[in-house]
Amino acid sequence: MESRTMPAATWTPATQALPKRDVWQAMARGLRCRCPNCGEGKIFRAFLKVADNCSVCGENLSHHRADDLPAYLVIVIVGHIIVPIALWIETNYAPSMLLQLAFYLPFTLASSLLLLQPVKGAVVGLQWAFRMHGFDESRPADVEEGTIAKLTVVK
Ligand SMILES: [Zn+2]
């Protein structure tokens, strides 16, 4: 049996030596829209725009790749609140459709907008804690850029 050669962008002893980050603490800080590293600086510079750096500790936050995950999570959370309420009200009281829409639509919109920012903050905190994407400072920047370039060529 021949031995496999490892590609250059795999786990190295330098990566293993990095201190572990507390995932729950980082996610809780992100949920409060605070920097996952220090818990003090703001994580967002606009409603859903993540700041490039923490204003307090200077941690580089531009490496996040939250993409659509926060929106999917908000849909799951809000759906699990609205749908059981709608089923319960319909089963027990059967109010008019207009009355139901007058309650469900604004509640769905408001709760989605309220949850989107904290959920995105938690996702960024999770990625930071697991050193995903560019948050792994032991990994040279050109490795990830090379990976992205290859993926672009394949498309
Ligand atoms: Zn910070």
PDB file of C-alpha atoms and ligand atoms in Angstrom:
ATOM      1  CA  MET A   1       0.000   0.000   0.000  1.00  0.00           C
ATOM      2  CA  GLU A   2       1.451   3.349  -0.995  1.00  0.00           C
ATOM      3  CA  SER A   3       1.465   6.257   1.396  1.00  0.00           C
ATOM      4  CA  ARG A   4      -0.657   9.302   0.649  1.00  0.00           C
ATOM      5  CA  THR A   5       0.920  12.725   0.327  1.00  0.00           C
ATOM      6  CA  MET A   6      -0.835  15.551   2.139  1.00  0.00           C
ATOM      7  CA  PRO A   7      -1.687  18.714   0.206  1.00  0.00           C
ATOM      8  CA  ALA A   8      -0.026  21.923   1.399  1.00  0.00           C
ATOM      9  CA  ALA A   9      -3.243  23.425   2.833  1.00  0.00           C
ATOM     10  CA  THR A  10      -3.899  20.764   5.488  1.00  0.00           C
ATOM     11  CA  TRP A  11      -3.505  20.660   9.243  1.00  0.00           C
ATOM     12  CA  THR A  12      -0.036  21.546  10.465  1.00  0.00           C
ATOM     13  CA  PRO A  13       1.528  21.360  13.928  1.00  0.00           C
ATOM     14  CA  ALA A  14       1.422  25.175  13.994  1.00  0.00           C
ATOM     15  CA  THR A  15      -2.379  25.067  13.634  1.00  0.00           C
ATOM     16  CA  GLN A  16      -2.744  22.528  16.439  1.00  0.00           C
ATOM     17  CA  ALA A  17      -0.670  24.697  18.773  1.00  0.00           C
ATOM     18  CA  LEU A  18      -3.118  27.614  18.603  1.00  0.00           C
ATOM     19  CA  PRO A  19      -5.143  28.127  21.800  1.00  0.00           C
ATOM     20  CA  LYS A  20      -8.726  26.857  21.758  1.00  0.00           C
ATOM     21  CA  ARG A  21     -11.442  29.469  21.577  1.00  0.00           C
ATOM     22  CA  ASP A  22     -14.640  29.215  23.640  1.00  0.00           C
ATOM     23  CA  VAL A  23     -17.362  28.621  21.039  1.00  0.00           C
ATOM     24  CA  TRP A  24     -20.350  29.351  23.318  1.00  0.00           C
ATOM     25  CA  GLN A  25     -18.795  32.530  24.662  1.00  0.00           C
ATOM     26  CA  ALA A  26     -17.977  33.726  21.137  1.00  0.00           C
ATOM     27  CA  MET A  27     -21.527  32.948  19.944  1.00  0.00           C
ATOM     28  CA  ALA A  28     -23.067  34.654  23.004  1.00  0.00           C
ATOM     29  CA  ARG A  29     -20.955  37.742  22.358  1.00  0.00           C
ATOM     30  CA  GLY A  30     -21.998  37.664  18.691  1.00  0.00           C
ATOM     31  CA  LEU A  31     -25.635  37.303  19.756  1.00  0.00           C
ATOM     32  CA  ARG A  32     -25.218  40.573  21.689  1.00  0.00           C
ATOM     33  CA  CYS A  33     -23.663  42.048  18.484  1.00  0.00           C
ATOM     34  CA  ARG A  34     -20.298  42.328  20.212  1.00  0.00           C
ATOM     35  CA  CYS A  35     -16.836  41.282  19.086  1.00  0.00           C
ATOM     36  CA  PRO A  36     -16.308  37.517  19.631  1.00  0.00           C
ATOM     37  CA  ASN A  37     -12.748  38.173  20.836  1.00  0.00           C
ATOM     38  CA  CYS A  38     -13.159  40.896  23.487  1.00  0.00           C
ATOM     39  CA  GLY A  39     -16.954  41.130  23.928  1.00  0.00           C
ATOM     40  CA  GLU A  40     -16.717  44.942  24.009  1.00  0.00           C
ATOM     41  CA  GLY A  41     -16.408  46.335  20.479  1.00  0.00           C
ATOM     42  CA  LYS A  42     -19.334  46.401  18.076  1.00  0.00           C
ATOM     43  CA  ILE A  43     -19.370  43.633  15.460  1.00  0.00           C
ATOM     44  CA  PHE A  44     -21.514  45.553  12.935  1.00  0.00           C
ATOM     45  CA  ARG A  45     -20.827  48.870  11.209  1.00  0.00           C
ATOM     46  CA  ALA A  46     -24.341  48.883   9.652  1.00  0.00           C
ATOM     47  CA  PHE A  47     -27.471  46.739  10.095  1.00  0.00           C
ATOM     48  CA  LEU A  48     -25.940  43.592   8.548  1.00  0.00           C
ATOM     49  CA  LYS A  49     -22.480  44.860   7.545  1.00  0.00           C
ATOM     50  CA  VAL A  50     -19.791  43.303   9.703  1.00  0.00           C
ATOM     51  CA  ALA A  51     -17.047  45.753  10.683  1.00  0.00           C
ATOM     52  CA  ASP A  52     -13.615  45.017   9.202  1.00  0.00           C
ATOM     53  CA  ASN A  53     -11.949  45.308  12.616  1.00  0.00           C
ATOM     54  CA  CYS A  54     -13.125  45.468  16.219  1.00  0.00           C
ATOM     55  CA  SER A  55     -13.042  49.082  17.441  1.00  0.00           C
ATOM     56  CA  VAL A  56     -11.767  47.996  20.884  1.00  0.00           C
ATOM     57  CA  CYS A  57      -9.325  45.088  20.422  1.00  0.00           C
ATOM     58  CA  GLY A  58      -8.643  45.451  16.681  1.00  0.00           C
ATOM     59  CA  GLU A  59      -9.526  41.806  15.879  1.00  0.00           C
ATOM     60  CA  ASN A  60      -9.895  41.339  12.123  1.00  0.00           C
ATOM     61  CA  LEU A  61     -13.541  40.390  11.535  1.00  0.00           C
ATOM     62  CA  SER A  62     -13.462  40.692   7.738  1.00  0.00           C
ATOM     63  CA  HIS A  63     -12.750  36.953   7.370  1.00  0.00           C
ATOM     64  CA  HIS A  64     -16.329  35.919   8.162  1.00  0.00           C
ATOM     65  CA  ARG A  65     -18.358  34.106   5.500  1.00  0.00           C
ATOM     66  CA  ALA A  66     -21.809  34.137   7.075  1.00  0.00           C
ATOM     67  CA  ASP A  67     -23.499  34.356   3.652  1.00  0.00           C
ATOM     68  CA  ASP A  68     -27.123  33.113   3.801  1.00  0.00           C
ATOM     69  CA  LEU A  69     -26.866  31.013   6.982  1.00  0.00           C
ATOM     70  CA  PRO A  70     -28.263  33.730   9.317  1.00  0.00           C
ATOM     71  CA  ALA A  71     -31.321  34.163   7.059  1.00  0.00           C
ATOM     72  CA  TYR A  72     -31.932  30.385   6.958  1.00  0.00           C
ATOM     73  CA  LEU A  73     -31.622  30.156  10.739  1.00  0.00           C
ATOM     74  CA  VAL A  74     -34.028  33.072  11.227  1.00  0.00           C
ATOM     75  CA  ILE A  75     -36.561  31.368   8.918  1.00  0.00           C
ATOM     76  CA  VAL A  76     -36.283  28.163  10.984  1.00  0.00           C
ATOM     77  CA  ILE A  77     -36.622  30.001  14.322  1.00  0.00           C
ATOM     78  CA  VAL A  78     -39.494  32.290  13.296  1.00  0.00           C
ATOM     79  CA  GLY A  79     -41.265  29.426  11.495  1.00  0.00           C
ATOM     80  CA  HIS A  80     -41.124  27.301  14.652  1.00  0.00           C
ATOM     81  CA  ILE A  81     -42.786  30.144  16.583  1.00  0.00           C
ATOM     82  CA  ILE A  82     -45.398  31.332  14.061  1.00  0.00           C
ATOM     83  CA  VAL A  83     -46.613  28.002  12.650  1.00  0.00           C
ATOM     84  CA  PRO A  84     -47.580  26.354  15.983  1.00  0.00           C
ATOM     85  CA  ILE A  85     -49.306  29.584  17.094  1.00  0.00           C
ATOM     86  CA  ALA A  86     -51.193  29.792  13.779  1.00  0.00           C
ATOM     87  CA  LEU A  87     -52.250  26.129  14.012  1.00  0.00           C
ATOM     88  CA  TRP A  88     -53.365  26.489  17.610  1.00  0.00           C
ATOM     89  CA  ILE A  89     -55.380  29.661  16.938  1.00  0.00           C
ATOM     90  CA  GLU A  90     -56.946  28.194  13.776  1.00  0.00           C
ATOM     91  CA  THR A  91     -57.857  24.940  15.532  1.00  0.00           C
ATOM     92  CA  ASN A  92     -59.379  26.567  18.610  1.00  0.00           C
ATOM     93  CA  TYR A  93     -60.819  29.873  17.392  1.00  0.00           C
ATOM     94  CA  ALA A  94     -60.828  29.902  13.566  1.00  0.00           C
ATOM     95  CA  PRO A  95     -60.812  33.721  13.246  1.00  0.00           C
ATOM     96  CA  SER A  96     -61.270  35.389   9.861  1.00  0.00           C
ATOM     97  CA  MET A  97     -58.400  35.172   7.395  1.00  0.00           C
ATOM     98  CA  LEU A  98     -58.047  38.963   7.391  1.00  0.00           C
ATOM     99  CA  LEU A  99     -57.601  39.028  11.154  1.00  0.00           C
ATOM    100  CA  GLN A 100     -55.020  36.251  10.988  1.00  0.00           C
ATOM    101  CA  LEU A 101     -53.035  37.988   8.253  1.00  0.00           C
ATOM    102  CA  ALA A 102     -53.195  41.261  10.188  1.00  0.00           C
ATOM    103  CA  PHE A 103     -51.417  39.502  13.066  1.00  0.00           C
ATOM    104  CA  TYR A 104     -49.093  36.988  11.397  1.00  0.00           C
ATOM    105  CA  LEU A 105     -47.569  39.173   8.667  1.00  0.00           C
ATOM    106  CA  PRO A 106     -46.395  42.070  10.882  1.00  0.00           C
ATOM    107  CA  PHE A 107     -45.280  39.659  13.627  1.00  0.00           C
ATOM    108  CA  THR A 108     -43.297  37.573  11.139  1.00  0.00           C
ATOM    109  CA  LEU A 109     -41.687  40.655   9.589  1.00  0.00           C
ATOM    110  CA  ALA A 110     -40.832  42.278  12.921  1.00  0.00           C
ATOM    111  CA  SER A 111     -39.448  39.117  14.548  1.00  0.00           C
ATOM    112  CA  SER A 112     -37.364  38.304  11.451  1.00  0.00           C
ATOM    113  CA  LEU A 113     -35.831  41.785  11.384  1.00  0.00           C
ATOM    114  CA  LEU A 114     -35.171  41.689  15.124  1.00  0.00           C
ATOM    115  CA  LEU A 115     -33.473  38.271  14.968  1.00  0.00           C
ATOM    116  CA  LEU A 116     -31.390  38.748  11.826  1.00  0.00           C
ATOM    117  CA  GLN A 117     -28.623  40.872  13.346  1.00  0.00           C
ATOM    118  CA  PRO A 118     -28.042  38.819  16.553  1.00  0.00           C
ATOM    119  CA  VAL A 119     -28.165  35.528  14.620  1.00  0.00           C
ATOM    120  CA  LYS A 120     -25.603  36.844  12.115  1.00  0.00           C
ATOM    121  CA  GLY A 121     -23.436  37.964  15.027  1.00  0.00           C
ATOM    122  CA  ALA A 122     -23.624  34.464  16.512  1.00  0.00           C
ATOM    123  CA  VAL A 123     -22.684  32.900  13.159  1.00  0.00           C
ATOM    124  CA  VAL A 124     -19.658  35.209  12.883  1.00  0.00           C
ATOM    125  CA  GLY A 125     -18.735  34.286  16.477  1.00  0.00           C
ATOM    126  CA  LEU A 126     -18.981  30.586  15.614  1.00  0.00           C
ATOM    127  CA  GLN A 127     -16.743  30.978  12.561  1.00  0.00           C
ATOM    128  CA  TRP A 128     -14.244  33.007  14.598  1.00  0.00           C
ATOM    129  CA  ALA A 129     -14.163  30.429  17.424  1.00  0.00           C
ATOM    130  CA  PHE A 130     -13.594  27.515  15.032  1.00  0.00           C
ATOM    131  CA  ARG A 131     -10.996  29.561  13.102  1.00  0.00           C
ATOM    132  CA  MET A 132     -12.920  29.017   9.904  1.00  0.00           C
ATOM    133  CA  HIS A 133     -11.989  30.730   6.646  1.00  0.00           C
ATOM    134  CA  GLY A 134      -9.437  33.503   7.261  1.00  0.00           C
ATOM    135  CA  PHE A 135      -9.841  33.459  11.059  1.00  0.00           C
ATOM    136  CA  ASP A 136      -7.029  30.872  11.217  1.00  0.00           C
ATOM    137  CA  GLU A 137      -4.000  33.149  11.570  1.00  0.00           C
ATOM    138  CA  SER A 138      -1.563  30.237  11.260  1.00  0.00           C
ATOM    139  CA  ARG A 139      -2.709  29.623   7.714  1.00  0.00           C
ATOM    140  CA  PRO A 140      -1.040  31.758   5.051  1.00  0.00           C
ATOM    141  CA  ALA A 141      -3.463  34.072   3.245  1.00  0.00           C
ATOM    142  CA  ASP A 142      -2.382  32.892  -0.216  1.00  0.00           C
ATOM    143  CA  VAL A 143      -3.560  29.322   0.528  1.00  0.00           C
ATOM    144  CA  GLU A 144      -7.179  30.406   0.855  1.00  0.00           C
ATOM    145  CA  GLU A 145      -6.905  32.770  -2.098  1.00  0.00           C
ATOM    146  CA  GLY A 146      -5.534  29.877  -4.179  1.00  0.00           C
ATOM    147  CA  THR A 147      -8.492  27.705  -3.152  1.00  0.00           C
ATOM    148  CA  ILE A 148     -10.963  30.405  -4.128  1.00  0.00           C
ATOM    149  CA  ALA A 149      -9.181  30.911  -7.470  1.00  0.00           C
ATOM    150  CA  LYS A 150      -9.413  27.163  -8.211  1.00  0.00           C
ATOM    151  CA  LEU A 151     -13.123  27.113  -7.369  1.00  0.00           C
ATOM    152  CA  THR A 152     -13.695  30.088  -9.651  1.00  0.00           C
ATOM    153  CA  VAL A 153     -11.951  28.334 -12.533  1.00  0.00           C
ATOM    154  CA  VAL A 154     -14.050  25.165 -12.047  1.00  0.00           C
ATOM    155  CA  LYS A 155     -17.291  27.172 -12.273  1.00  0.00           C
TER     156      LYS A 155
HETATM  157 ZN    ZN B   1     -12.827  43.086  20.032  1.00  0.00          ZN
END
